[in-house]
Amino acid sequence: MFCEPLGREAANALPALQEACDRLAAIGIAALRFSYAGTGDSAGRLDDPERVADWLHSVEEALASAQTVTAGPVVLIGMRMGALLAAEAIALGAEVGGLIQWDPCTSGRDFLRLEQTLLATGYGGVQKGDGSAAGPAFTYSPETVRLLTEMTLDPCPPSATRRDVVLVRVNGRGVSAARTRFGSAPVEWVEIDGQAELVDVYPELLTVPATAIKAVTDRVDRIIDAPAGAVRFEPTASAVVGHDARGGMISEHSVWLGPNSLFGIITEPSSAGAEASPTLVFLSAGALDHTGPGRMWVELARRLAGDGMRSIRIDLDGIGETFGRPAQARRVPKPPESIDDLADLAAALGDPDGRNLVFIGLSSGAYHGIEAGLHLHPSAVCAINPGLASPVAEMEQGAIDTRRRAYRPMPRVLRTLAVKHARAARLVWWAALQVWVTASPYDSLTGVSRRGTPVLLIASESDMVQFFEPSLYWSVVCRRLERRGLLDIEIMSGGDHSLYTEDGQDQAYSVLTPWLVSHCGRRSRASTR
């Protein structure tokens, strides 16, 4: 049973946890992954009160579930802060056959300091100064900060039937002090490598640590020395994740759609008539899964369900929980196969033309939304910081895949020039776009609107650089489309492309939510509580 890390680290850890589960299943050991309350797809919000107590209760509930699946012993495997939560659950009375702490944080204080540092240095984010702690995409309340700060890497209460293992980085920070605290406790210490390349990098750049995964699976295999038995697992059809202002239930269920089994979570409002409203399609961003940056798609889907809107959060192939094509590369933003996935998704939802679908995406997800608008006939497209000119997978081979209709890169000769003379290359490209109008990103953006589909573009000041100042031609076209209600362009202050800062998320929410309600929902309903 895997206790995942918290916050940003959970997204990076996902591929390693998936691989570990697959390897365990291959040797006949059932494996369970879950999300704590207020994280992932679980009910609740990160800023709800008593979060740490709820997280420990989540471990308890997952353990109870695991014990109904098979009759054999259960091994808890916690990574980073998940390792400390697993140990705390044992200290509170959880009985397991083994505990493996995988690259554990030495303390909650160290974890929060690292998150704050990453936010400041990587995204220019600042702290509120109210006792909360903000990291990339996630903010922990003052109460949660206080309780996490009290947690440290310490030995669990001794047990004659439990085997404890700690996997630590070679020369890891704070490890020697932690080993001193453990003293003579019967714990196996194992040095592993590859963790920095897993959790300390951007999600699309991570490397799955094969040696660490092998160390985990080998030790689980040794701990679980029990006869084979049947696995009894009955998936839940749906779950209530919130209530609207009238007390109606908001529910969710998982689906696998299309020929490549695209994984998604459907959020259903309680109100009658939702079937007549468009279905919102939240597309994954970059290498992030369907939950979105800082869990933004989860929060937005449930908030908009309170306004009577149905939605689906989807993982395109190669991302998150979708493992469709056998040869599909993992965690590659904007692969050309994703364009086929959009058509497959629409058909699987019973709407081959997409006329009753609204595509919503950030970064590569926004790019895919615009591609959907050019290939299908959706009800609307909402694009946040779309990557219409950034590199794509096949660019190094030369030719751009012919399925791409929205992509508008700088020509290769200018990209080469930009390596040493970026300003000159941009100036030449700007001049060319004044006459070569179909090469402009505005051609893709307005191409959707010119087909009769309303488009909302939300872009940070730095992301608007890719669009340049519109030529006279595109200025006229955009104004005409805006007057017809087919194009809205909203610019956010700052340069938060990934919406990893609270300010960036708030700006996006403040524009996206009312636009969707006005175009797709009913204003009379309140947000999910």
mmCIF file of C-alpha atoms in Angstrom, residues 134-367:
data_model
loop_
_atom_site.group_PDB
_atom_site.id
_atom_site.type_symbol
_atom_site.label_atom_id
_atom_site.label_comp_id
_atom_site.label_asym_id
_atom_site.label_seq_id
_atom_site.Cartn_x
_atom_site.Cartn_y
_atom_site.Cartn_z
ATOM 1 C CA ALA A 134 3.061 28.136 -0.268
ATOM 2 C CA GLY A 135 4.978 25.848 -2.606
ATOM 3 C CA PRO A 136 4.665 25.331 -6.353
ATOM 4 C CA ALA A 137 0.901 25.026 -7.039
ATOM 5 C CA PHE A 138 -0.078 24.161 -3.431
ATOM 6 C CA THR A 139 -0.595 26.257 -0.280
ATOM 7 C CA TYR A 140 -0.764 24.707 3.199
ATOM 8 C CA SER A 141 -2.878 26.400 5.876
ATOM 9 C CA PRO A 142 -1.329 27.700 9.118
ATOM 10 C CA GLU A 143 -2.871 24.778 11.014
ATOM 11 C CA THR A 144 -1.472 22.240 8.553
ATOM 12 C CA VAL A 145 1.936 23.937 8.646
ATOM 13 C CA ARG A 146 2.026 23.757 12.433
ATOM 14 C CA LEU A 147 1.185 20.042 12.502
ATOM 15 C CA LEU A 148 3.513 19.092 9.643
ATOM 16 C CA THR A 149 6.338 20.998 11.298
ATOM 17 C CA GLU A 150 6.014 18.758 14.350
ATOM 18 C CA MET A 151 6.601 15.598 12.279
ATOM 19 C CA THR A 152 10.126 14.161 12.089
ATOM 20 C CA LEU A 153 11.734 10.986 10.827
ATOM 21 C CA ASP A 154 11.806 8.818 13.955
ATOM 22 C CA PRO A 155 11.688 5.071 14.644
ATOM 23 C CA CYS A 156 8.269 3.461 14.961
ATOM 24 C CA PRO A 157 7.220 1.609 18.113
ATOM 25 C CA PRO A 158 8.974 -1.799 18.070
ATOM 26 C CA SER A 159 7.110 -4.836 16.825
ATOM 27 C CA ALA A 160 8.177 -8.463 16.627
ATOM 28 C CA THR A 161 6.040 -9.011 13.503
ATOM 29 C CA ARG A 162 6.870 -5.882 11.491
ATOM 30 C CA ARG A 163 9.966 -5.343 9.357
ATOM 31 C CA ASP A 164 11.111 -1.734 8.857
ATOM 32 C CA VAL A 165 13.231 -0.492 5.946
ATOM 33 C CA VAL A 166 14.452 3.048 5.209
ATOM 34 C CA LEU A 167 15.663 3.871 1.688
ATOM 35 C CA VAL A 168 17.791 7.028 1.734
ATOM 36 C CA ARG A 169 19.718 9.027 -0.831
ATOM 37 C CA VAL A 170 23.472 8.642 -0.897
ATOM 38 C CA ASN A 171 24.826 11.538 1.208
ATOM 39 C CA GLY A 172 21.260 12.717 1.743
ATOM 40 C CA ARG A 173 20.700 15.869 3.782
ATOM 41 C CA GLY A 174 19.879 15.169 7.439
ATOM 42 C CA VAL A 175 20.177 11.397 7.096
ATOM 43 C CA SER A 176 23.052 11.001 9.562
ATOM 44 C CA ALA A 177 21.132 12.864 12.270
ATOM 45 C CA ALA A 178 18.066 10.710 11.611
ATOM 46 C CA ARG A 179 20.115 7.515 11.885
ATOM 47 C CA THR A 180 21.400 8.718 15.228
ATOM 48 C CA ARG A 181 17.816 9.134 16.479
ATOM 49 C CA PHE A 182 17.026 5.576 15.401
ATOM 50 C CA GLY A 183 19.882 4.268 17.532
ATOM 51 C CA SER A 184 19.744 0.486 17.806
ATOM 52 C CA ALA A 185 16.213 0.182 16.424
ATOM 53 C CA PRO A 186 15.928 -2.915 14.167
ATOM 54 C CA VAL A 187 15.777 -1.030 10.884
ATOM 55 C CA GLU A 188 17.413 -1.873 7.563
ATOM 56 C CA TRP A 189 19.030 1.204 5.997
ATOM 57 C CA VAL A 190 19.525 1.105 2.226
ATOM 58 C CA GLU A 191 21.200 3.757 0.088
ATOM 59 C CA ILE A 192 19.545 4.412 -3.272
ATOM 60 C CA ASP A 193 20.144 6.762 -6.176
ATOM 61 C CA GLY A 194 17.904 8.421 -8.745
ATOM 62 C CA GLN A 195 15.551 10.214 -6.346
ATOM 63 C CA ALA A 196 16.806 13.689 -7.244
ATOM 64 C CA GLU A 197 16.072 12.945 -10.902
ATOM 65 C CA LEU A 198 12.554 11.889 -9.909
ATOM 66 C CA VAL A 199 11.281 14.519 -7.480
ATOM 67 C CA ASP A 200 13.644 17.485 -7.830
ATOM 68 C CA VAL A 201 12.969 18.276 -11.508
ATOM 69 C CA TYR A 202 10.092 19.444 -13.697
ATOM 70 C CA PRO A 203 7.587 16.599 -14.344
ATOM 71 C CA GLU A 204 8.375 16.337 -18.067
ATOM 72 C CA LEU A 205 12.116 15.976 -17.279
ATOM 73 C CA LEU A 206 11.936 13.291 -14.593
ATOM 74 C CA THR A 207 13.607 9.899 -14.776
ATOM 75 C CA VAL A 208 12.027 6.866 -13.138
ATOM 76 C CA PRO A 209 14.567 5.412 -10.615
ATOM 77 C CA ALA A 210 14.837 1.763 -11.624
ATOM 78 C CA THR A 211 17.251 0.780 -8.848
ATOM 79 C CA ALA A 212 15.109 2.327 -6.124
ATOM 80 C CA ILE A 213 11.997 0.587 -7.438
ATOM 81 C CA LYS A 214 13.839 -2.730 -7.464
ATOM 82 C CA ALA A 215 14.974 -2.134 -3.873
ATOM 83 C CA VAL A 216 11.331 -1.571 -2.882
ATOM 84 C CA THR A 217 9.874 -4.558 -4.709
ATOM 85 C CA ASP A 218 12.635 -6.932 -3.575
ATOM 86 C CA ARG A 219 12.022 -6.098 0.074
ATOM 87 C CA VAL A 220 8.256 -6.328 -0.242
ATOM 88 C CA ASP A 221 8.731 -9.771 -1.770
ATOM 89 C CA ARG A 222 10.835 -10.817 1.218
ATOM 90 C CA ILE A 223 8.388 -9.427 3.784
ATOM 91 C CA ILE A 224 5.290 -10.982 2.229
ATOM 92 C CA ASP A 225 5.941 -14.668 2.711
ATOM 93 C CA ALA A 226 2.408 -15.982 2.483
ATOM 94 C CA PRO A 227 0.533 -18.511 0.332
ATOM 95 C CA ALA A 228 -1.144 -17.248 -2.802
ATOM 96 C CA GLY A 229 -4.772 -16.290 -2.424
ATOM 97 C CA ALA A 230 -7.591 -14.734 -4.384
ATOM 98 C CA VAL A 231 -7.761 -10.952 -4.794
ATOM 99 C CA ARG A 232 -11.224 -9.672 -3.888
ATOM 100 C CA PHE A 233 -11.722 -6.162 -5.202
ATOM 101 C CA GLU A 234 -15.082 -4.565 -5.927
ATOM 102 C CA PRO A 235 -14.692 -1.053 -7.399
ATOM 103 C CA THR A 236 -17.113 1.615 -6.248
ATOM 104 C CA ALA A 237 -19.495 2.735 -9.002
ATOM 105 C CA SER A 238 -19.397 6.399 -7.940
ATOM 106 C CA ALA A 239 -18.591 8.616 -4.965
ATOM 107 C CA VAL A 240 -20.133 11.758 -3.526
ATOM 108 C CA VAL A 241 -17.464 14.478 -3.483
ATOM 109 C CA GLY A 242 -19.473 17.541 -2.463
ATOM 110 C CA HIS A 243 -22.835 19.278 -2.306
ATOM 111 C CA ASP A 244 -24.279 22.271 -4.097
ATOM 112 C CA ALA A 245 -25.941 25.256 -2.413
ATOM 113 C CA ARG A 246 -29.265 23.422 -2.220
ATOM 114 C CA GLY A 247 -27.733 20.334 -0.641
ATOM 115 C CA GLY A 248 -27.779 18.299 -3.824
ATOM 116 C CA MET A 249 -25.063 15.690 -4.179
ATOM 117 C CA ILE A 250 -22.165 16.160 -6.572
ATOM 118 C CA SER A 251 -20.767 12.777 -7.583
ATOM 119 C CA GLU A 252 -17.833 11.453 -9.579
ATOM 120 C CA HIS A 253 -16.925 8.198 -11.286
ATOM 121 C CA SER A 254 -14.017 6.935 -13.338
ATOM 122 C CA VAL A 255 -14.175 5.918 -16.997
ATOM 123 C CA TRP A 256 -11.895 4.486 -19.697
ATOM 124 C CA LEU A 257 -12.888 5.805 -23.115
ATOM 125 C CA GLY A 258 -12.111 5.083 -26.745
ATOM 126 C CA PRO A 259 -9.840 2.546 -28.444
ATOM 127 C CA ASN A 260 -6.855 3.611 -26.325
ATOM 128 C CA SER A 261 -8.702 3.535 -22.978
ATOM 129 C CA LEU A 262 -8.301 7.210 -22.110
ATOM 130 C CA PHE A 263 -8.701 7.533 -18.348
ATOM 131 C CA GLY A 264 -11.076 10.172 -17.048
ATOM 132 C CA ILE A 265 -13.078 11.296 -14.040
ATOM 133 C CA ILE A 266 -16.629 12.468 -14.729
ATOM 134 C CA THR A 267 -18.175 14.998 -12.338
ATOM 135 C CA GLU A 268 -21.976 14.949 -12.280
ATOM 136 C CA PRO A 269 -24.117 17.774 -10.865
ATOM 137 C CA SER A 270 -27.235 16.910 -8.924
ATOM 138 C CA SER A 271 -29.556 19.213 -10.844
ATOM 139 C CA ALA A 272 -31.923 18.056 -13.526
ATOM 140 C CA GLY A 273 -31.279 19.445 -16.973
ATOM 141 C CA ALA A 274 -27.518 19.045 -16.824
ATOM 142 C CA GLU A 275 -27.787 16.708 -19.804
ATOM 143 C CA ALA A 276 -28.844 19.678 -21.942
ATOM 144 C CA SER A 277 -25.779 21.723 -20.970
ATOM 145 C CA PRO A 278 -22.398 21.265 -22.666
ATOM 146 C CA THR A 279 -19.942 18.845 -21.083
ATOM 147 C CA LEU A 280 -16.720 20.511 -19.956
ATOM 148 C CA VAL A 281 -13.549 18.638 -20.972
ATOM 149 C CA PHE A 282 -10.488 19.439 -18.849
ATOM 150 C CA LEU A 283 -7.296 18.490 -20.681
ATOM 151 C CA SER A 284 -4.070 17.575 -18.897
ATOM 152 C CA ALA A 285 -1.213 20.115 -18.991
ATOM 153 C CA GLY A 286 2.304 19.051 -19.954
ATOM 154 C CA ALA A 287 3.242 15.919 -18.017
ATOM 155 C CA LEU A 288 0.679 16.588 -15.262
ATOM 156 C CA ASP A 289 -2.270 14.259 -14.910
ATOM 157 C CA HIS A 290 -5.981 15.034 -15.099
ATOM 158 C CA THR A 291 -6.087 16.794 -11.707
ATOM 159 C CA GLY A 292 -4.411 19.860 -13.242
ATOM 160 C CA PRO A 293 -1.884 22.298 -11.772
ATOM 161 C CA GLY A 294 -2.327 22.496 -8.020
ATOM 162 C CA ARG A 295 -5.429 20.310 -8.397
ATOM 163 C CA MET A 296 -7.075 23.192 -10.271
ATOM 164 C CA TRP A 297 -9.197 21.019 -12.569
ATOM 165 C CA VAL A 298 -10.593 19.090 -9.599
ATOM 166 C CA GLU A 299 -11.591 22.257 -7.762
ATOM 167 C CA LEU A 300 -13.035 23.865 -10.886
ATOM 168 C CA ALA A 301 -15.008 20.784 -11.946
ATOM 169 C CA ARG A 302 -16.703 20.550 -8.548
ATOM 170 C CA ARG A 303 -17.261 24.293 -8.310
ATOM 171 C CA LEU A 304 -18.937 24.359 -11.723
ATOM 172 C CA ALA A 305 -21.013 21.278 -10.882
ATOM 173 C CA GLY A 306 -22.670 23.588 -8.368
ATOM 174 C CA ASP A 307 -23.766 25.640 -11.395
ATOM 175 C CA GLY A 308 -25.273 22.584 -13.048
ATOM 176 C CA MET A 309 -22.377 21.727 -15.363
ATOM 177 C CA ARG A 310 -21.152 18.211 -16.119
ATOM 178 C CA SER A 311 -17.440 17.730 -16.779
ATOM 179 C CA ILE A 312 -14.714 15.193 -17.429
ATOM 180 C CA ARG A 313 -11.048 15.419 -16.489
ATOM 181 C CA ILE A 314 -9.072 13.400 -18.996
ATOM 182 C CA ASP A 315 -5.585 11.930 -19.355
ATOM 183 C CA LEU A 316 -4.560 11.771 -23.003
ATOM 184 C CA ASP A 317 -2.381 8.822 -23.984
ATOM 185 C CA GLY A 318 1.054 8.766 -22.346
ATOM 186 C CA ILE A 319 -0.071 10.966 -19.448
ATOM 187 C CA GLY A 320 -1.244 10.097 -15.932
ATOM 188 C CA GLU A 321 -3.335 6.935 -15.766
ATOM 189 C CA THR A 322 -3.708 6.369 -19.529
ATOM 190 C CA PHE A 323 -1.614 3.550 -20.996
ATOM 191 C CA GLY A 324 -3.112 3.080 -24.443
ATOM 192 C CA ARG A 325 -0.786 2.567 -27.387
ATOM 193 C CA PRO A 326 1.983 0.083 -26.500
ATOM 194 C CA ALA A 327 4.715 2.241 -28.062
ATOM 195 C CA GLN A 328 3.433 5.616 -26.839
ATOM 196 C CA ALA A 329 6.165 7.673 -25.151
ATOM 197 C CA ARG A 330 5.337 8.723 -21.574
ATOM 198 C CA ARG A 331 5.131 12.304 -20.269
ATOM 199 C CA VAL A 332 5.691 13.951 -23.675
ATOM 200 C CA PRO A 333 3.678 17.174 -24.081
ATOM 201 C CA LYS A 334 1.781 17.596 -27.349
ATOM 202 C CA PRO A 335 2.489 14.293 -29.148
ATOM 203 C CA PRO A 336 0.653 14.143 -32.502
ATOM 204 C CA GLU A 337 -1.279 11.073 -31.350
ATOM 205 C CA SER A 338 -3.122 13.307 -28.878
ATOM 206 C CA ILE A 339 -4.959 14.905 -31.805
ATOM 207 C CA ASP A 340 -6.415 11.476 -32.619
ATOM 208 C CA ASP A 341 -7.264 11.072 -28.930
ATOM 209 C CA LEU A 342 -9.437 14.210 -29.069
ATOM 210 C CA ALA A 343 -11.580 12.749 -31.843
ATOM 211 C CA ASP A 344 -11.739 9.370 -30.084
ATOM 212 C CA LEU A 345 -12.795 11.097 -26.863
ATOM 213 C CA ALA A 346 -15.596 13.026 -28.544
ATOM 214 C CA ALA A 347 -16.883 9.862 -30.210
ATOM 215 C CA ALA A 348 -16.732 7.911 -26.942
ATOM 216 C CA LEU A 349 -18.769 10.633 -25.246
ATOM 217 C CA GLY A 350 -21.444 10.188 -27.917
ATOM 218 C CA ASP A 351 -20.672 13.487 -29.625
ATOM 219 C CA PRO A 352 -18.410 12.795 -32.654
ATOM 220 C CA ASP A 353 -18.437 16.419 -33.821
ATOM 221 C CA GLY A 354 -17.929 17.724 -30.285
ATOM 222 C CA ARG A 355 -20.809 20.177 -30.658
ATOM 223 C CA ASN A 356 -21.847 19.743 -27.027
ATOM 224 C CA LEU A 357 -18.302 19.787 -25.607
ATOM 225 C CA VAL A 358 -16.265 22.659 -24.163
ATOM 226 C CA PHE A 359 -12.507 22.047 -24.223
ATOM 227 C CA ILE A 360 -10.499 23.655 -21.406
ATOM 228 C CA GLY A 361 -6.733 23.426 -21.131
ATOM 229 C CA LEU A 362 -3.526 24.959 -19.847
ATOM 230 C CA SER A 363 -0.257 25.074 -21.808
ATOM 231 C CA SER A 364 -0.138 21.900 -23.933
ATOM 232 C CA GLY A 365 -3.733 21.212 -22.870
ATOM 233 C CA ALA A 366 -4.695 24.637 -24.241
ATOM 234 C CA TYR A 367 -2.921 23.782 -27.479
#
